[in-house]
XYZ file of C-alpha atoms in Angstrom:
429
model
C -43.996 -16.539 -0.158
C -41.086 -14.225 -0.923
C -43.358 -11.188 -0.581
C -44.569 -12.379 2.825
C -40.967 -12.888 3.952
C -40.055 -9.374 2.830
C -42.968 -7.929 4.826
C -41.930 -9.879 7.932
C -38.363 -8.589 7.593
C -39.576 -5.012 7.112
C -41.617 -5.204 10.316
C -38.579 -6.536 12.178
C -36.404 -3.793 10.743
C -38.924 -1.132 11.771
C -37.863 -1.695 15.378
C -34.351 -0.407 14.656
C -33.263 3.014 15.994
C -33.475 6.133 13.808
C -29.707 6.018 13.234
C -30.209 3.090 10.868
C -32.430 5.191 8.611
C -30.029 8.138 8.761
C -27.236 5.816 7.620
C -29.432 4.590 4.759
C -30.015 8.194 3.627
C -26.304 8.958 3.894
C -25.532 5.845 1.856
C -27.900 6.978 -0.900
C -26.308 10.431 -1.114
C -22.782 9.020 -0.989
C -23.650 6.564 -3.763
C -24.867 9.411 -5.987
C -21.631 11.314 -5.392
C -19.331 8.320 -5.762
C -20.852 6.642 -8.805
C -21.201 9.848 -10.801
C -17.514 10.617 -10.194
C -16.350 7.055 -10.757
C -18.238 6.767 -14.039
C -17.207 10.201 -15.313
C -13.602 10.519 -14.114
C -11.802 8.858 -17.048
C -14.087 10.594 -19.569
C -13.551 13.920 -17.772
C -9.768 13.564 -17.922
C -9.904 12.684 -21.621
C -12.527 15.238 -22.699
C -11.517 18.228 -20.537
C -7.735 17.720 -20.381
C -7.030 15.598 -23.480
C -5.374 12.784 -21.536
C -4.881 9.557 -23.483
C -6.786 6.385 -22.577
C -3.673 5.013 -20.892
C -3.051 8.202 -18.891
C -6.696 8.592 -17.865
C -6.801 4.937 -16.845
C -3.595 5.395 -14.858
C -4.969 8.395 -12.954
C -8.197 6.548 -12.209
C -6.239 3.485 -11.102
C -4.091 5.623 -8.796
C -7.213 7.204 -7.277
C -8.977 3.876 -6.675
C -5.760 2.341 -5.334
C -5.330 5.215 -2.879
C -8.917 4.631 -1.741
C -8.184 0.948 -1.210
C -5.031 1.722 0.789
C -7.049 3.984 3.054
C -9.845 1.427 3.381
C -7.200 -0.943 4.726
C -6.700 1.259 7.806
C -10.058 3.070 7.855
C -11.834 0.146 9.472
C -9.485 0.099 12.478
C -9.771 3.866 12.886
C -13.564 3.800 12.538
C -13.853 1.115 15.233
C -11.604 3.239 17.463
C -13.342 6.590 16.741
C -16.919 5.372 16.769
C -19.492 5.599 14.003
C -20.584 9.226 14.461
C -17.152 10.831 14.378
C -15.882 8.522 11.635
C -18.830 9.346 9.354
C -18.556 13.081 10.071
C -14.875 13.171 9.085
C -15.593 11.060 6.004
C -18.439 13.321 4.852
C -16.257 16.411 5.261
C -13.496 14.787 3.209
C -15.797 13.866 0.315
C -17.500 17.273 0.352
C -14.194 19.136 0.061
C -12.858 16.826 -2.661
C -15.969 16.862 -4.845
C -16.588 20.586 -4.578
C -12.948 21.327 -5.411
C -12.920 19.137 -8.523
C -16.079 20.931 -9.681
C -14.497 24.374 -9.334
C -10.852 23.748 -10.251
C -9.727 24.967 -13.701
C -6.464 22.998 -13.927
C -5.197 19.433 -13.872
C -3.179 20.095 -10.713
C -6.354 21.098 -8.918
C -8.028 17.896 -10.104
C -5.252 15.810 -8.584
C -5.492 17.754 -5.305
C -9.279 17.313 -5.227
C -8.989 13.566 -5.782
C -6.405 13.327 -2.994
C -8.503 15.307 -0.512
C -11.558 13.140 -1.104
C -9.794 9.795 -0.846
C -10.162 9.367 2.905
C -13.880 10.074 2.879
C -14.649 7.572 0.131
C -12.464 4.944 1.808
C -13.874 5.444 5.288
C -17.548 5.574 4.316
C -17.803 1.954 3.190
C -16.482 0.019 6.224
C -17.977 2.514 8.680
C -21.459 2.336 7.166
C -21.307 -1.443 6.885
C -20.399 -1.692 10.548
C -23.155 0.788 11.413
C -25.772 -1.357 9.681
C -24.758 -4.365 11.777
C -24.702 -2.290 14.953
C -27.982 -0.402 14.474
C -30.168 -3.056 12.794
C -32.598 -5.092 14.868
C -30.946 -8.507 15.512
C -33.822 -10.389 13.863
C -33.394 -8.490 10.595
C -29.641 -8.262 10.017
C -29.702 -10.143 6.675
C -32.557 -8.030 5.372
C -30.921 -4.853 6.690
C -27.897 -5.533 4.474
C -30.136 -6.360 1.521
C -31.967 -3.043 1.942
C -28.612 -1.303 2.377
C -27.559 -2.718 -0.974
C -30.826 -1.540 -2.525
C -30.212 1.977 -1.199
C -26.702 1.961 -2.654
C -28.147 0.994 -6.018
C -30.786 3.710 -5.817
C -27.844 6.106 -5.740
C -26.217 4.243 -8.611
C -29.454 4.381 -10.594
C -29.618 8.157 -10.109
C -26.334 8.540 -11.980
C -28.075 7.500 -15.204
C -30.376 10.505 -15.594
C -27.844 12.870 -13.986
C -24.975 11.982 -16.323
C -27.080 11.569 -19.452
C -29.056 14.782 -19.014
C -26.119 16.918 -17.871
C -24.007 15.734 -20.827
C -26.881 16.698 -23.125
C -27.978 19.957 -21.460
C -24.482 21.298 -20.795
C -22.625 19.914 -23.793
C -20.807 23.217 -24.280
C -20.496 23.965 -20.569
C -22.632 26.060 -18.247
C -22.094 29.294 -16.296
C -23.505 29.541 -12.755
C -23.033 32.728 -10.712
C -20.047 33.686 -12.841
C -18.365 30.262 -12.594
C -17.826 28.272 -15.807
C -18.380 24.519 -15.490
C -17.946 21.779 -18.067
C -20.716 19.173 -18.152
C -18.514 16.809 -16.105
C -17.791 19.462 -13.481
C -21.502 20.209 -13.207
C -22.027 16.513 -12.485
C -19.288 16.590 -9.831
C -21.005 19.613 -8.284
C -24.070 17.449 -7.640
C -21.848 15.012 -5.767
C -20.388 17.832 -3.712
C -23.879 18.952 -2.718
C -24.761 15.384 -1.659
C -21.649 15.192 0.517
C -22.447 18.557 2.130
C -25.866 17.224 3.161
C -24.130 14.144 4.589
C -22.076 16.370 6.879
C -25.320 17.665 8.396
C -26.792 14.155 8.674
C -23.685 12.848 10.451
C -24.188 15.531 13.099
C -27.646 14.047 13.786
C -26.286 10.614 14.727
C -25.982 9.284 18.255
C -23.003 7.039 18.941
C -24.952 4.473 20.975
C -28.685 4.851 20.305
C -31.262 2.957 22.377
C -31.636 -0.606 21.141
C -28.204 -0.836 19.515
C -26.139 -3.841 20.620
C -23.242 -2.644 22.757
C -19.564 -3.203 22.090
C -17.993 -5.444 24.768
C -16.439 -3.397 27.563
C -13.156 -5.270 27.140
C -12.823 -4.256 23.488
C -9.764 -2.108 22.763
C -10.197 1.403 21.330
C -6.624 1.592 20.091
C -6.353 1.106 16.305
C -3.087 -0.851 16.520
C -4.459 -3.164 19.203
C -7.594 -3.692 17.127
C -5.445 -4.613 14.126
C -3.457 -7.159 16.147
C -6.643 -8.747 17.516
C -8.214 -9.111 14.097
C -5.230 -10.540 12.205
C -4.534 -13.093 14.949
C -7.751 -14.991 14.188
C -7.625 -17.991 11.845
C -11.216 -17.323 10.733
C -10.152 -13.960 9.401
C -7.452 -15.431 7.166
C -9.809 -18.077 5.776
C -12.240 -15.282 4.996
C -9.488 -13.253 3.329
C -8.634 -16.153 1.014
C -12.287 -16.344 0.029
C -12.501 -12.599 -0.612
C -9.273 -12.685 -2.630
C -10.821 -15.147 -5.077
C -14.061 -13.181 -5.245
C -12.045 -10.099 -6.182
C -11.662 -11.436 -9.722
C -15.449 -11.314 -10.057
C -15.738 -7.904 -8.434
C -13.313 -6.520 -11.008
C -16.092 -6.810 -13.591
C -17.519 -3.670 -12.055
C -14.208 -1.905 -12.560
C -14.483 -2.688 -16.250
C -18.170 -1.755 -16.264
C -17.282 1.763 -15.101
C -13.883 2.203 -16.752
C -13.868 0.074 -19.918
C -17.487 -0.295 -20.971
C -18.440 3.433 -21.245
C -15.625 4.201 -23.719
C -16.246 0.913 -25.537
C -19.941 1.803 -25.862
C -19.314 5.365 -27.071
C -16.776 4.182 -29.648
C -18.894 1.255 -30.811
C -22.352 2.866 -30.855
C -21.651 6.585 -31.295
C -20.761 9.600 -29.173
C -24.412 10.253 -28.303
C -25.031 6.725 -27.002
C -26.752 7.059 -23.599
C -24.443 4.601 -21.817
C -25.371 5.862 -18.346
C -29.063 5.187 -18.992
C -28.306 1.663 -20.178
C -26.149 1.010 -17.118
C -29.125 2.113 -14.995
C -30.652 -1.265 -15.839
C -28.219 -2.701 -13.271
C -29.251 -0.689 -10.214
C -32.920 -0.819 -11.287
C -32.825 -4.623 -11.219
C -31.047 -4.636 -7.871
C -33.572 -2.199 -6.385
C -36.536 -4.332 -7.429
C -35.166 -7.857 -7.033
C -32.544 -7.859 -4.246
C -35.012 -8.019 -1.304
C -36.832 -10.947 -2.914
C -33.578 -12.760 -3.705
C -32.518 -12.376 -0.083
C -35.905 -13.631 1.113
C -35.745 -16.680 -1.159
C -32.183 -17.603 -0.128
C -32.363 -16.580 3.528
C -32.265 -20.197 4.729
C -29.181 -21.015 2.645
C -25.653 -20.446 3.878
C -23.963 -17.424 2.284
C -21.076 -19.331 0.640
C -23.007 -21.376 -1.958
C -25.220 -18.396 -2.799
C -22.160 -16.184 -3.288
C -20.400 -18.763 -5.488
C -23.489 -19.413 -7.639
C -24.113 -15.694 -8.097
C -20.466 -15.044 -8.951
C -20.552 -17.685 -11.707
C -23.555 -15.956 -13.293
C -21.808 -12.577 -13.059
C -18.632 -13.970 -14.602
C -20.533 -15.444 -17.558
C -22.126 -12.071 -18.328
C -18.998 -10.702 -20.026
C -19.070 -13.348 -22.756
C -22.151 -11.734 -24.320
C -19.924 -8.931 -25.612
C -17.275 -11.429 -26.647
C -19.863 -12.925 -29.010
C -21.378 -9.745 -30.449
C -20.588 -6.020 -30.597
C -24.185 -4.832 -30.488
C -26.367 -2.839 -28.133
C -28.370 -6.008 -27.480
C -25.222 -7.837 -26.353
C -24.408 -5.004 -23.949
C -27.926 -5.231 -22.522
C -27.513 -9.002 -22.054
C -24.217 -8.307 -20.273
C -25.822 -5.810 -17.894
C -28.881 -7.978 -17.158
C -26.886 -11.172 -16.566
C -24.305 -9.362 -14.444
C -27.133 -7.886 -12.374
C -28.784 -11.253 -11.729
C -25.531 -12.638 -10.373
C -24.847 -9.510 -8.346
C -28.309 -9.651 -6.747
C -27.438 -13.096 -5.415
C -23.864 -12.693 -4.207
C -23.249 -9.089 -3.238
C -25.783 -8.542 -0.404
C -24.844 -11.892 1.115
C -21.154 -10.911 1.066
C -21.917 -7.781 3.123
C -23.918 -9.867 5.566
C -21.296 -12.613 5.764
C -18.457 -10.199 6.423
C -20.340 -8.452 9.216
C -21.697 -11.590 10.885
C -18.357 -13.410 11.170
C -16.706 -10.325 12.698
C -16.507 -9.982 16.495
C -18.832 -7.361 17.961
C -17.239 -3.941 17.652
C -14.834 -5.112 14.938
C -17.219 -5.018 11.962
C -15.557 -1.979 10.381
C -12.122 -3.567 10.730
C -13.237 -6.720 8.936
C -14.957 -4.630 6.250
C -11.812 -2.574 5.753
C -9.420 -5.510 5.599
C -11.709 -7.349 3.201
C -10.800 -4.639 0.666
C -7.088 -5.563 0.670
C -7.424 -7.913 -2.342
C -9.185 -5.134 -4.247
C -6.344 -2.806 -3.262
C -3.920 -5.191 -4.925
C -6.090 -5.630 -8.011
C -7.416 -2.112 -8.720
C -4.210 -0.620 -10.110
C -3.991 -3.462 -12.621
C -7.681 -3.088 -13.530
C -7.327 0.620 -14.290
C -4.086 0.238 -16.210
C -5.283 -2.863 -18.087
C -8.521 -1.071 -18.950
C -6.596 1.783 -20.574
C -4.245 -0.483 -22.496
C -6.974 -2.869 -23.643
C -9.014 0.046 -24.947
C -5.964 1.423 -26.741
C -5.186 -1.974 -28.328
C -8.623 -3.473 -29.001
C -10.999 -0.490 -29.062
C -9.041 2.717 -29.823
C -10.681 6.056 -30.544
C -9.496 5.759 -34.159
C -8.285 2.841 -36.213
C -9.167 -0.878 -36.475
C -10.974 -2.429 -33.508
C -11.440 -5.928 -32.090
C -13.487 -5.408 -28.922
C -14.765 -9.008 -28.860
C -11.258 -10.298 -28.113
C -10.981 -7.725 -25.321
C -14.130 -8.985 -23.626
C -13.161 -12.615 -24.195
C -9.916 -12.069 -22.279
C -11.724 -10.217 -19.473
C -14.363 -12.958 -19.253
C -11.837 -15.798 -19.121
C -9.932 -14.166 -16.258
C -13.162 -13.523 -14.364
C -14.631 -17.021 -14.687
C -11.501 -18.695 -13.310
C -12.184 -17.427 -9.783
C -15.635 -18.947 -9.091
C -14.478 -22.236 -10.616
C -11.674 -22.363 -8.039
C -14.153 -21.384 -5.311
C -16.307 -24.414 -6.195
C -13.424 -26.806 -5.547
C -12.134 -25.116 -2.379
C -15.380 -24.767 -0.431
C -14.181 -27.306 2.156
C -11.361 -24.959 3.197
C -12.906 -21.553 2.537
C -16.371 -21.746 4.058
C -15.637 -20.151 7.436
C -18.250 -20.543 10.196
C -20.442 -17.579 11.142
C -20.405 -16.187 14.639
C -23.545 -16.464 16.712
C -22.989 -13.278 18.654
């Protein structure tokens, strides 16, 4: 039954304009570039520049916070600029930032590279999400977001072999055309190449392709006017309260990329292939997300999101019970099952409650709670590693994961008891 539903949705999606498929390809390449950098940044700062866990976590937190600040306004600007121009500027920003961090020899250059790439990373997410809603065939919007999430995870999956193999092949660095790269910089170079291709793909987009649903003629193209329109709606604020609670669950992924790699290397050895193990997550999403969407398509998003978030929150407790590779695998598998349920439906829900032409604004503003939480996640990650799982000395990583798990589980429990107030209605048009 689920397979038949997937095939029906694929046929409906096939009627979408070519822009949808270009956006999917851009999303894949951006995911490769983003996830490789996100996973490697703290390790890069520690290994190449000898920054402490706290300092590396602070830099990473500052970078992700800057991205979140820009996401806050990127949605308004993307709705004002239009999809084509917004994606072109974003691709240029990420290309410059990732290529610079690959070539720079000093810490100052690293900071400049991170700063130059911030806008592109921030703008890509709300702009692409809005593009999926705008370009997808109306009958297949839910499946379009599920496939979008699969594509993102294909890019995430690619980081596994890239990071693992580059760290092995180029352990002592590599010289290319006279330039000396560390293994981390070689990985960042791959991301820069992906972003360069995205610049070319953005040039191939049409702003309003045939078949795309038009933005109402009365819609403002002024970013400030767009902001005023959006924040004046009660539905938006109900949605924001919901997203704020869900942020506690989403922070698991901050710890998965910031805390877990160092924990794994220190617990299981420096040669532990953590990136390959994390590839279990995107592999499960790639295979199972379309079927999960098909099976839950007739259910409202809210209960599916809450149920999935509870499963994700419980995943952390596996490592609170046991410091073994098996426990880490249980964590990744359980987290993935929950993510498969809640994350695609959150994308869909955000886009479908937004007024036509304001999808990017809603997507951008939905990141405000993450903006508030990311600095704490990065800083807490560094301090928890230093206290409970230091590079040298006694360790108690199970307490670290117990604390993280307890904080995470509190959010979906609250969401269960506040459904009456938080389940905002979807828009029909």
